[in-house]
Coordinates of C-alpha atoms and ligand atoms in Angstrom, one line a residue:
M1 CA 13.8 -40.3 1.4
I2 CA 15.1 -36.9 0.5
K3 CA 15.6 -36.6 -3.2
T4 CA 17.8 -34.0 -5.0
V5 CA 16.4 -33.2 -8.4
K6 CA 18.3 -31.5 -11.2
T7 CA 16.6 -28.5 -12.7
S8 CA 17.3 -25.4 -14.8
P9 CA 16.2 -21.8 -14.3
Y10 CA 13.1 -20.1 -15.5
N11 CA 13.8 -16.5 -16.3
D12 CA 10.5 -14.9 -15.2
Q13 CA 10.4 -15.6 -11.5
K14 CA 10.7 -12.0 -10.4
M15 CA 8.3 -10.9 -7.7
G16 CA 6.1 -7.8 -8.3
T17 CA 4.1 -5.5 -6.1
A18 CA 2.9 -8.5 -4.0
G19 CA 4.8 -11.7 -4.5
L20 CA 5.1 -13.9 -7.7
R21 CA 2.0 -13.8 -9.9
R22 CA 1.7 -15.8 -13.1
K23 CA -0.8 -17.6 -15.3
S24 CA -1.8 -20.9 -13.8
K25 CA -0.4 -22.7 -16.9
V26 CA 3.0 -21.0 -16.4
V27 CA 3.1 -22.1 -12.8
M28 CA 2.1 -25.7 -13.7
Q29 CA 5.3 -26.1 -15.8
P30 CA 7.6 -28.8 -14.5
N31 CA 9.7 -27.6 -11.5
Y32 CA 8.3 -24.0 -11.7
V33 CA 7.1 -24.0 -8.1
E34 CA 10.0 -26.1 -7.0
N35 CA 12.6 -23.7 -8.5
F36 CA 10.9 -20.7 -6.9
M37 CA 10.6 -22.3 -3.4
Q38 CA 14.1 -23.7 -3.5
S39 CA 15.4 -20.2 -4.4
I40 CA 13.6 -18.8 -1.3
F41 CA 15.0 -21.5 0.9
N42 CA 18.5 -21.0 -0.5
T43 CA 18.2 -17.3 0.2
I44 CA 17.1 -17.7 3.7
G45 CA 20.0 -20.1 4.4
S46 CA 19.7 -22.2 7.5
L47 CA 16.2 -23.4 8.1
N48 CA 16.9 -25.4 11.2
G49 CA 14.7 -24.2 14.1
K50 CA 12.5 -22.1 11.8
T51 CA 8.7 -22.3 11.6
F52 CA 6.6 -21.0 8.7
L53 CA 3.0 -20.6 8.0
L54 CA 1.5 -22.2 4.8
G55 CA -1.9 -21.7 3.3
G56 CA -3.8 -20.1 0.5
D57 CA -7.0 -18.7 -0.9
G58 CA -8.2 -22.1 -2.1
R59 CA -7.7 -21.3 -5.8
F60 CA -7.0 -23.8 -8.5
Y61 CA -3.5 -25.5 -8.0
N62 CA -3.3 -24.5 -4.3
D63 CA -3.7 -28.2 -3.3
I64 CA -0.8 -29.3 -5.5
A65 CA 1.5 -26.4 -4.7
I66 CA 0.9 -26.9 -1.0
Q67 CA 2.0 -30.5 -1.1
K68 CA 5.1 -29.6 -3.1
I69 CA 6.0 -26.9 -0.5
I70 CA 5.4 -29.2 2.4
K71 CA 7.7 -31.9 1.0
M72 CA 10.4 -29.3 0.0
A73 CA 10.3 -27.7 3.4
A74 CA 10.8 -31.1 5.1
A75 CA 13.7 -31.9 2.7
N76 CA 15.3 -28.5 3.3
G77 CA 15.4 -28.8 7.1
V78 CA 12.5 -26.5 8.1
S79 CA 11.6 -27.4 11.7
K80 CA 7.9 -26.8 11.6
L81 CA 5.0 -25.8 9.3
I82 CA 1.8 -24.4 10.5
I83 CA -0.9 -25.0 7.9
G84 CA -4.5 -23.7 7.7
Q85 CA -7.1 -26.5 7.8
N86 CA -7.7 -27.8 4.2
G87 CA -5.0 -25.4 3.1
Y88 CA -7.0 -22.2 3.7
V89 CA -5.7 -19.0 5.1
S90 CA -6.5 -15.5 4.2
T91 CA -3.7 -13.0 3.7
P92 CA -4.6 -10.9 6.8
A93 CA -5.1 -14.0 9.0
G94 CA -1.8 -15.3 7.8
S95 CA -0.1 -12.1 9.0
R96 CA -1.8 -12.4 12.3
I97 CA -0.7 -16.1 12.7
I98 CA 2.9 -15.2 11.9
L99 CA 2.9 -12.3 14.4
K100 CA 1.0 -14.0 17.2
N101 CA 3.1 -17.1 17.1
K102 CA 6.4 -15.3 16.4
L103 CA 7.0 -17.4 13.2
N104 CA 9.9 -16.9 10.9
G105 CA 7.5 -16.1 8.0
G106 CA 5.0 -17.7 5.8
F107 CA 3.6 -18.5 2.3
V108 CA 0.2 -17.5 1.2
L109 CA -0.7 -19.1 -2.2
S110 CA -2.8 -16.5 -3.9
A111 CA -3.0 -14.2 -6.9
S112 CA -5.2 -12.0 -4.8
H113 CA -8.0 -10.4 -6.8
N114 CA -6.9 -12.0 -10.1
P115 CA -9.3 -14.7 -11.5
G116 CA -8.4 -18.3 -10.7
G117 CA -8.7 -21.6 -12.6
I118 CA -6.5 -23.3 -15.2
N119 CA -6.9 -20.2 -17.5
G120 CA -6.6 -17.8 -14.6
D121 CA -3.7 -16.8 -12.4
F122 CA -1.8 -18.3 -9.5
G123 CA 0.6 -16.6 -7.1
I124 CA 2.8 -17.0 -4.0
K125 CA 3.1 -14.2 -1.4
Y126 CA 6.1 -14.6 0.9
A127 CA 6.1 -12.9 4.3
N128 CA 9.0 -12.7 6.7
E129 CA 9.0 -12.5 10.5
T130 CA 7.5 -9.0 10.4
G131 CA 4.2 -10.6 9.2
G132 CA 4.6 -8.5 6.1
Q133 CA 5.8 -9.2 2.6
I134 CA 9.6 -9.1 2.1
P135 CA 11.2 -5.9 1.1
S136 CA 12.5 -5.5 -2.5
A137 CA 16.1 -6.0 -1.5
V138 CA 15.3 -9.6 -0.4
S139 CA 13.1 -10.3 -3.4
D140 CA 15.9 -9.2 -5.6
R141 CA 18.2 -11.7 -4.0
I142 CA 15.6 -14.5 -4.5
Y143 CA 15.3 -13.5 -8.1
Q144 CA 19.1 -13.8 -8.6
E145 CA 18.9 -17.2 -7.0
T146 CA 16.1 -18.3 -9.4
Q147 CA 18.4 -17.4 -12.3
K148 CA 21.1 -19.8 -11.3
I149 CA 19.2 -22.7 -9.6
S150 CA 20.4 -26.1 -10.7
E151 CA 18.8 -28.5 -8.2
Y152 CA 16.1 -28.7 -5.5
K153 CA 15.4 -30.9 -2.6
I154 CA 12.1 -32.7 -2.0
F155 CA 10.9 -35.4 0.4
E156 CA 9.5 -38.5 -1.2
A157 CA 6.3 -39.2 0.6
D158 CA 2.5 -39.6 0.2
D159 CA 0.5 -36.4 0.3
I160 CA -0.1 -34.9 3.7
K161 CA -3.8 -34.9 4.8
L162 CA -4.8 -31.3 5.7
D163 CA -8.4 -31.9 6.8
K164 CA -7.9 -32.6 10.5
I165 CA -6.7 -30.2 13.1
G166 CA -3.7 -31.6 15.0
R167 CA 0.0 -32.4 14.7
Q168 CA 1.9 -34.9 12.5
K169 CA 5.4 -35.3 11.2
L170 CA 7.1 -35.6 7.9
G171 CA 10.7 -36.8 8.5
D172 CA 12.0 -34.5 11.2
M173 CA 9.6 -31.7 10.4
E174 CA 6.6 -31.1 12.5
I175 CA 3.3 -30.2 10.8
E176 CA 0.5 -28.5 12.7
I177 CA -2.9 -28.1 11.1
I178 CA -4.8 -25.2 12.7
D179 CA -8.2 -23.6 12.4
P180 CA -7.2 -20.6 10.3
L181 CA -10.1 -18.5 11.7
N182 CA -9.4 -18.6 15.5
D183 CA -6.5 -16.2 15.9
Y184 CA -8.0 -13.8 13.5
V185 CA -11.5 -13.7 15.1
E186 CA -10.0 -13.3 18.5
M187 CA -7.9 -10.3 17.3
M188 CA -11.0 -8.6 15.8
E189 CA -12.8 -9.1 19.1
N190 CA -10.0 -7.2 20.8
I191 CA -9.9 -4.3 18.4
F192 CA -13.6 -3.5 18.0
D193 CA -16.5 -3.2 20.5
F194 CA -18.4 -6.4 19.5
S195 CA -21.2 -5.8 22.0
A196 CA -22.0 -2.5 20.2
L197 CA -22.0 -4.3 16.9
K198 CA -24.3 -7.0 18.3
K199 CA -26.7 -4.3 19.4
L200 CA -26.6 -2.8 15.9
F201 CA -27.7 -6.1 14.3
K202 CA -30.3 -6.7 17.0
S203 CA -31.9 -3.4 16.2
G204 CA -32.7 -4.8 12.7
F205 CA -29.7 -3.4 10.8
T206 CA -29.1 -5.4 7.5
M207 CA -26.0 -6.1 5.5
K208 CA -24.8 -8.2 2.6
F209 CA -21.1 -9.3 2.5
D210 CA -19.9 -10.7 -0.8
A211 CA -17.1 -13.2 -0.3
M212 CA -16.9 -13.7 -4.0
N213 CA -16.5 -17.5 -3.6
A214 CA -13.0 -16.9 -2.1
V215 CA -11.3 -17.3 1.2
T216 CA -13.1 -14.8 3.4
G217 CA -16.4 -16.7 3.2
P218 CA -15.8 -18.8 6.4
Y219 CA -14.3 -15.8 8.2
A220 CA -17.3 -13.6 7.3
V221 CA -19.9 -16.2 8.2
R222 CA -18.3 -16.8 11.6
I223 CA -17.9 -13.1 12.5
F224 CA -20.9 -11.4 11.0
E225 CA -23.5 -14.2 11.2
D226 CA -22.5 -16.5 14.0
I227 CA -20.9 -14.0 16.4
L228 CA -22.5 -10.6 15.6
G229 CA -25.9 -11.9 14.8
A230 CA -26.4 -10.6 11.2
A231 CA -29.2 -12.6 9.5
K232 CA -28.3 -16.0 8.0
G233 CA -27.5 -15.4 4.4
S234 CA -26.0 -12.0 5.0
V235 CA -22.8 -13.5 3.6
I236 CA -23.2 -14.4 -0.1
N237 CA -20.8 -16.5 -2.3
A238 CA -19.5 -17.8 1.0
K239 CA -17.9 -21.1 0.0
P240 CA -14.4 -20.9 -1.3
L241 CA -14.2 -22.5 -4.8
P242 CA -11.1 -23.3 -6.9
D243 CA -12.3 -21.2 -9.8
F244 CA -14.3 -18.7 -7.6
G245 CA -17.4 -20.0 -9.4
G246 CA -16.2 -18.2 -12.5
L247 CA -16.2 -14.8 -10.6
H248 CA -13.4 -12.4 -10.8
P249 CA -12.7 -11.9 -7.1
D250 CA -11.9 -8.2 -7.3
P251 CA -14.2 -6.1 -5.0
N252 CA -15.0 -3.2 -7.2
L253 CA -17.9 -1.8 -9.2
L254 CA -17.0 -3.8 -12.3
Y255 CA -16.7 -7.3 -10.8
A256 CA -18.9 -7.3 -7.7
K257 CA -22.0 -7.2 -9.9
E258 CA -24.3 -9.3 -7.7
L259 CA -23.6 -7.2 -4.6
L260 CA -24.0 -4.0 -6.6
A261 CA -27.4 -5.1 -7.9
I262 CA -28.5 -5.9 -4.4
M263 CA -27.3 -2.5 -3.1
N264 CA -28.9 -0.6 -6.0
A265 CA -32.3 -2.2 -5.5
D266 CA -35.1 -0.3 -3.8
N267 CA -35.2 -2.7 -0.9
A268 CA -31.4 -2.7 -0.5
P269 CA -29.9 -3.6 2.9
D270 CA -28.3 -0.9 5.0
F271 CA -24.8 -1.8 4.2
G272 CA -22.8 -3.8 1.6
A273 CA -19.2 -5.0 1.4
A274 CA -17.1 -7.3 -0.6
N275 CA -13.6 -8.8 -0.2
D276 CA -11.1 -10.0 -2.8
G277 CA -9.7 -13.6 -3.3
D278 CA -7.3 -13.5 -0.4
G279 CA -9.3 -11.3 1.9
D280 CA -7.1 -8.2 2.1
R281 CA -9.2 -5.9 -0.1
N282 CA -12.6 -4.4 0.6
M283 CA -15.3 -2.4 -1.1
I284 CA -17.8 -0.5 1.0
L285 CA -21.3 0.3 -0.2
G286 CA -24.4 2.0 1.2
K287 CA -27.9 2.0 -0.3
K288 CA -27.2 3.1 -3.9
F289 CA -24.0 4.6 -2.7
F290 CA -20.3 3.7 -3.3
V291 CA -17.4 4.8 -1.0
S292 CA -14.2 5.4 -2.9
P293 CA -11.3 3.5 -1.1
S294 CA -9.4 6.8 -0.8
D295 CA -12.3 8.4 1.0
S296 CA -12.8 5.2 3.1
L297 CA -9.2 5.6 4.4
A298 CA -9.8 9.2 5.3
I299 CA -13.1 8.5 7.0
L300 CA -11.8 5.6 9.0
T301 CA -8.8 7.7 10.1
D302 CA -11.1 10.5 11.2
Y303 CA -13.1 8.2 13.4
Y304 CA -10.2 6.4 15.0
P305 CA -11.1 7.6 18.5
I306 CA -14.3 5.6 18.6
I307 CA -12.5 2.3 18.2
P308 CA -11.4 0.6 21.5
A309 CA -8.0 -0.3 20.1
Y310 CA -7.2 3.2 19.0
K311 CA -9.0 5.3 21.5
N312 CA -5.8 6.2 23.3
G313 CA -4.3 7.7 20.2
I314 CA -2.7 6.5 17.0
F315 CA 0.9 7.2 15.8
G316 CA 0.0 8.4 12.3
V317 CA -1.3 7.5 9.0
A318 CA 0.1 6.6 5.6
K319 CA -1.1 6.2 2.0
S320 CA 0.4 5.1 -1.2
A321 CA 1.4 8.1 -3.4
A322 CA -1.3 7.2 -6.0
T323 CA -4.0 7.2 -3.4
S324 CA -6.0 10.5 -3.2
T325 CA -4.9 13.2 -0.7
A326 CA -8.1 13.0 1.3
V327 CA -6.5 11.4 4.3
S328 CA -3.7 14.0 4.4
R329 CA -6.3 16.6 5.5
V330 CA -7.5 14.3 8.2
A331 CA -4.0 13.8 9.5
K332 CA -3.5 17.5 9.6
A333 CA -6.8 18.0 11.5
H334 CA -5.9 15.4 14.1
D335 CA -2.2 16.5 14.2
I336 CA -0.8 13.0 13.6
G337 CA 2.1 11.8 11.5
Y338 CA 1.6 11.5 7.8
Y339 CA 3.6 9.5 5.2
E340 CA 3.3 8.7 1.5
V341 CA 4.9 5.5 0.2
P342 CA 5.2 3.6 -3.1
T343 CA 2.4 1.3 -4.2
G344 CA 2.5 -2.0 -2.3
W345 CA 1.7 -2.9 1.3
K346 CA 5.3 -3.9 2.0
Y347 CA 6.3 -0.2 2.1
F348 CA 4.1 0.3 5.2
V349 CA 5.8 -2.4 7.2
N350 CA 8.8 -0.4 8.4
L351 CA 6.6 2.6 9.3
M352 CA 4.4 0.4 11.5
D353 CA 7.3 -1.5 13.1
S354 CA 8.9 1.8 14.1
N355 CA 5.7 3.2 15.5
R356 CA 5.4 6.0 12.9
I357 CA 2.0 5.0 11.7
T358 CA -1.0 3.0 12.9
I359 CA -3.5 3.2 10.0
C360 CA -2.7 3.0 6.3
G361 CA -4.3 2.4 3.0
E362 CA -4.2 2.3 -0.8
E363 CA -6.7 3.4 -3.5
S364 CA -6.8 -0.2 -4.7
F365 CA -9.5 -1.1 -2.1
G366 CA -7.0 -1.7 0.7
T367 CA -7.1 -0.3 4.2
G368 CA -5.6 -1.7 7.4
S369 CA -3.7 -0.9 10.6
S370 CA -0.7 -2.1 12.6
H371 CA -2.7 -5.0 14.1
I372 CA -1.1 -6.9 11.3
R373 CA 1.3 -6.2 8.4
E374 CA -1.1 -6.7 5.5
K375 CA -4.2 -4.9 4.5
D376 CA -7.4 -6.3 6.0
G377 CA -10.8 -6.5 4.3
I378 CA -12.9 -7.7 7.3
W379 CA -11.2 -5.2 9.6
A380 CA -12.3 -2.4 7.3
V381 CA -15.9 -3.7 7.3
L382 CA -16.0 -3.9 11.1
F383 CA -14.6 -0.4 11.3
W384 CA -17.4 0.9 9.1
L385 CA -20.0 -1.0 11.1
S386 CA -18.6 0.5 14.3
I387 CA -18.9 4.1 12.8
I388 CA -22.5 3.3 11.9
A389 CA -23.2 1.9 15.3
E390 CA -21.7 4.9 17.0
T391 CA -23.2 7.7 14.9
G392 CA -26.5 6.2 13.8
M393 CA -25.8 7.6 10.3
S394 CA -26.1 5.8 7.0
V395 CA -23.0 5.1 4.8
E396 CA -24.0 8.0 2.6
E397 CA -24.5 10.4 5.5
I398 CA -21.1 9.5 6.9
A399 CA -19.4 10.3 3.6
L400 CA -21.3 13.5 3.0
D401 CA -20.6 14.7 6.5
H402 CA -16.9 14.0 5.9
W403 CA -16.9 16.0 2.6
K404 CA -18.7 18.9 4.3
K405 CA -15.9 19.0 6.9
Y406 CA -12.9 18.4 4.6
G407 CA -14.0 19.0 1.0
R408 CA -14.0 16.1 -1.5
S409 CA -11.2 14.6 -3.6
Y410 CA -13.0 13.3 -6.7
Y411 CA -10.9 10.4 -7.7
L412 CA -10.8 7.6 -10.2
R413 CA -8.2 5.2 -11.6
Y414 CA -8.0 4.4 -15.3
D415 CA -6.4 1.2 -16.3
F416 CA -5.1 0.5 -19.8
D417 CA -4.6 -3.2 -19.9
G418 CA -2.8 -5.7 -22.1
L419 CA -0.2 -3.3 -23.4
D420 CA 2.9 -4.3 -25.2
T421 CA 5.6 -4.2 -22.4
K422 CA 8.1 -2.3 -24.5
A423 CA 5.6 0.3 -25.6
A424 CA 4.5 0.8 -22.0
D425 CA 8.1 1.1 -20.7
S426 CA 9.0 3.6 -23.3
L427 CA 5.8 5.6 -22.7
M428 CA 6.9 5.9 -19.0
A429 CA 10.6 6.6 -19.8
D430 CA 9.8 9.4 -22.4
L431 CA 7.2 10.9 -20.1
E432 CA 9.7 11.0 -17.3
N433 CA 12.2 12.8 -19.5
K434 CA 9.8 15.4 -20.5
L435 CA 8.3 16.2 -17.0
P436 CA 10.6 19.2 -16.3
T437 CA 9.5 20.9 -19.5
L438 CA 5.8 20.6 -18.5
V439 CA 6.0 22.8 -15.4
G440 CA 4.2 26.1 -16.0
N441 CA 2.1 24.7 -18.9
H442 CA -1.6 25.6 -19.1
Y443 CA -4.3 23.3 -20.2
G444 CA -7.5 25.4 -20.0
E445 CA -7.9 26.2 -16.4
Y446 CA -5.3 23.7 -15.3
K447 CA -1.8 24.9 -14.7
I448 CA 1.0 22.5 -13.9
T449 CA 3.0 23.6 -10.9
Q450 CA 5.1 20.4 -10.3
A451 CA 6.0 17.3 -12.4
R452 CA 8.3 14.7 -11.0
P453 CA 8.9 11.0 -10.4
F454 CA 7.7 9.8 -7.0
V455 CA 10.8 8.8 -5.0
Y456 CA 10.4 7.3 -1.5
N457 CA 13.3 7.3 0.9
D458 CA 12.4 4.9 3.7
P459 CA 13.2 6.6 7.0
V460 CA 14.0 3.2 8.6
D461 CA 16.1 1.1 6.3
H462 CA 17.1 4.2 4.1
S463 CA 16.3 2.3 0.9
S464 CA 15.2 4.5 -2.0
T465 CA 12.4 3.5 -4.3
K466 CA 11.1 5.2 -7.5
N467 CA 7.5 4.4 -8.3
G468 CA 5.3 6.4 -10.7
L469 CA 5.2 9.9 -12.0
I470 CA 3.2 12.7 -10.4
I471 CA 1.9 15.9 -12.0
N472 CA 0.4 18.6 -9.7
F473 CA -1.8 21.4 -10.8
E474 CA -2.3 24.8 -9.2
N475 CA -6.0 24.0 -8.4
G476 CA -5.0 21.0 -6.3
S477 CA -5.6 18.4 -9.0
R478 CA -3.2 15.6 -9.6
I479 CA -2.3 13.0 -12.2
V480 CA -0.3 10.0 -11.3
Y481 CA 1.0 7.5 -13.9
R482 CA 2.5 4.1 -13.0
L483 CA 2.8 0.6 -14.4
S484 CA 1.2 -2.3 -12.6
G485 CA 3.4 -4.8 -10.8
T486 CA 0.8 -7.5 -10.3
G487 CA -0.2 -8.5 -13.9
S488 CA 0.5 -12.0 -15.1
S489 CA 1.2 -11.0 -18.7
G490 CA 1.8 -7.8 -20.8
A491 CA 1.7 -4.4 -19.1
T492 CA -1.0 -2.3 -17.5
L493 CA -0.7 1.5 -17.4
R494 CA -2.6 3.0 -14.4
V495 CA -3.6 6.6 -14.5
Y496 CA -4.8 8.0 -11.3
L497 CA -6.8 11.3 -11.4
E498 CA -7.8 13.5 -8.5
N499 CA -9.7 16.8 -8.4
Y500 CA -10.2 18.5 -5.1
N501 CA -13.4 20.5 -4.5
R502 CA -14.5 22.3 -1.4
T503 CA -18.0 23.2 -2.3
D504 CA -19.6 20.9 -5.0
L505 CA -19.9 17.7 -3.0
K506 CA -22.4 15.6 -4.8
E507 CA -21.3 15.6 -8.4
D508 CA -20.5 12.6 -10.6
S509 CA -16.8 11.6 -10.4
H510 CA -16.5 10.8 -14.1
E511 CA -17.8 14.3 -15.0
M512 CA -15.6 16.0 -12.5
L513 CA -12.5 14.3 -13.9
E514 CA -13.4 14.6 -17.6
D515 CA -11.1 17.5 -18.4
L516 CA -8.2 16.0 -16.4
L517 CA -8.6 12.7 -18.2
E518 CA -8.2 14.5 -21.5
I519 CA -5.1 16.3 -20.2
A520 CA -3.6 13.0 -18.9
M521 CA -4.2 11.2 -22.2
E522 CA -2.6 14.1 -24.1
I523 CA 0.5 14.5 -21.9
A524 CA 1.4 10.8 -22.0
E525 CA 0.3 10.4 -25.7
I526 CA -1.6 7.4 -24.6
T527 CA -3.7 6.8 -27.7
A528 CA -0.8 7.3 -30.1
R529 CA 1.5 5.0 -28.2
T530 CA -0.9 2.3 -27.2
G531 CA -3.7 2.5 -29.7
K532 CA -6.2 2.8 -26.8
Q533 CA -8.9 5.5 -27.1
H534 CA -10.3 4.6 -23.6
A535 CA -9.3 2.9 -20.4
D536 CA -10.3 -0.8 -20.2
V537 CA -11.2 -0.6 -16.5
I538 CA -12.2 2.5 -14.4
T539 CA -12.4 2.1 -10.6
Ligands
VG1_1 C1 -2.0 -3.6 -7.1 C2 -2.5 -2.4 -6.4 C3 -1.7 -2.2 -5.1 C4 -1.8 -3.4 -4.2 C5 -1.4 -4.6 -5.0 C6 -1.5 -5.9 -4.3 O1 -0.6 -3.4 -7.5 O2 -2.4 -1.2 -7.2 O3 -2.2 -1.0 -4.4 O4 -1.0 -3.3 -3.1 O5 -2.1 -4.7 -6.2 O6 -2.9 -6.1 -3.9 P1 -0.2 -2.9 -9.0 O7 1.3 -3.0 -8.9 O8 -0.8 -3.9 -9.9 O9 -0.8 -1.6 -9.2 V1 -3.5 -7.7 -3.5 O10 -4.9 -7.5 -2.9 O11 -2.3 -8.6 -3.7 O12 -2.8 -8.5 -2.6
CO2 CO1 -5.6 -9.3 -2.2

């Protein structure tokens, strides 16, 4: 019943910042998923005795890809698959399930915050036994394998039913369908003080959580409404849909429009939050107030002592280089370890595994801690609710209080989308070459003190990664340039701007970064090289 099928390589199966991400129509080509999965299995080697998690965010083509992977796993000698009921598992819950059950790894089928549907994107994230996504050295080996693949193995069988919790077999492989919520919910109960949060909701506190028709809906309903007692209907867009109901499941000011309208209304609830397609990103809102993710990381870190799981101390904190420096000031104040890594959660994994850090985050709406090895949207929401319950302050008051204490890093990211890949590559290469000549240059009040590529030397595995270019100014401002590694076509140039201010705390970010934006456009010759006068997306 095991069939060996001849195939030939696709040349585009290189994983990016977080797994393989392509247009759905690309992934639907004959043998596309099969080639990629067989390349992973070949790279792992012996699969006998190994157990993997399988699930996804419910997007279009999840159902078909899951069946292919089940049948290929059985044919390749995997001992056991643990699968989320109906094929659902969020990225953070997947990491938890891998760690708790000491699995050998797992596959979460998601293109994260990218839209779904036949004209949207599909993706596969591959985690190893750390519960985190594989390091680049391993994904490079898998990529090499995809370039020489000539056959794959698949079990010929009817589709496996995924709707009932319990055990079944396919050939020699055991399949266990689990409730994908249980382990995750239990973990949250152990990190946070749920009785304090119940009291908060009992006192009349109101919130709206936008699950964006993606995988966190069921998690959020169970935790916020069923357990903590938030009013029914506090979770909106709660049902996972294959095309996310046409929404772009990216929790930011551009795409979480419904939530934003609710939070900007005069009768807004006390608190608003949204998660992305696979539940690892979060956006935090107060009444008519937006918390920038870099500030959120700094604020959560500052309040770690109030959380039961962290009250005895944390090892340290880390951020991606592109994230604002706000959290560095908190690390200094608390005298804890501080690290900067390349963009992508996988770079935090070694730091967590070696007890160098506990909390970490990225500007791209990601925060998390060493409870798992992925960023965690609901964790961030529970952390914010805990701060509110403890202090009695509103979201805005908490942020203002933070800026008074530490100053404020005005921060925005400017994305230039849909660029010609060659033009984007040469923009970055030429800019890198001219960096040394920029040091000492003045642009109005801005004087460049340092200009260099960001190079990260991992203290644990000693790998070295170059990611992005950083320009520092005398007044504490920064420009970071890098190319996105999660797009499904063309190139995206990301320009991250930061302007630190100790005294003017309530200004508009766009205005505070106006001059720096002009400098950033000029230095990298963005308009001349890409034809773009303005960024396509600003977050
Ligand atoms: C983007 C973000 C990065 C994040 C990654 C995966 O990568 O910038 O911070 O870790 O997406 O997020 P890039 O290379 O496009 O800038 V998600 O929620 O997959 O899982
Ligand atoms: Co995501």
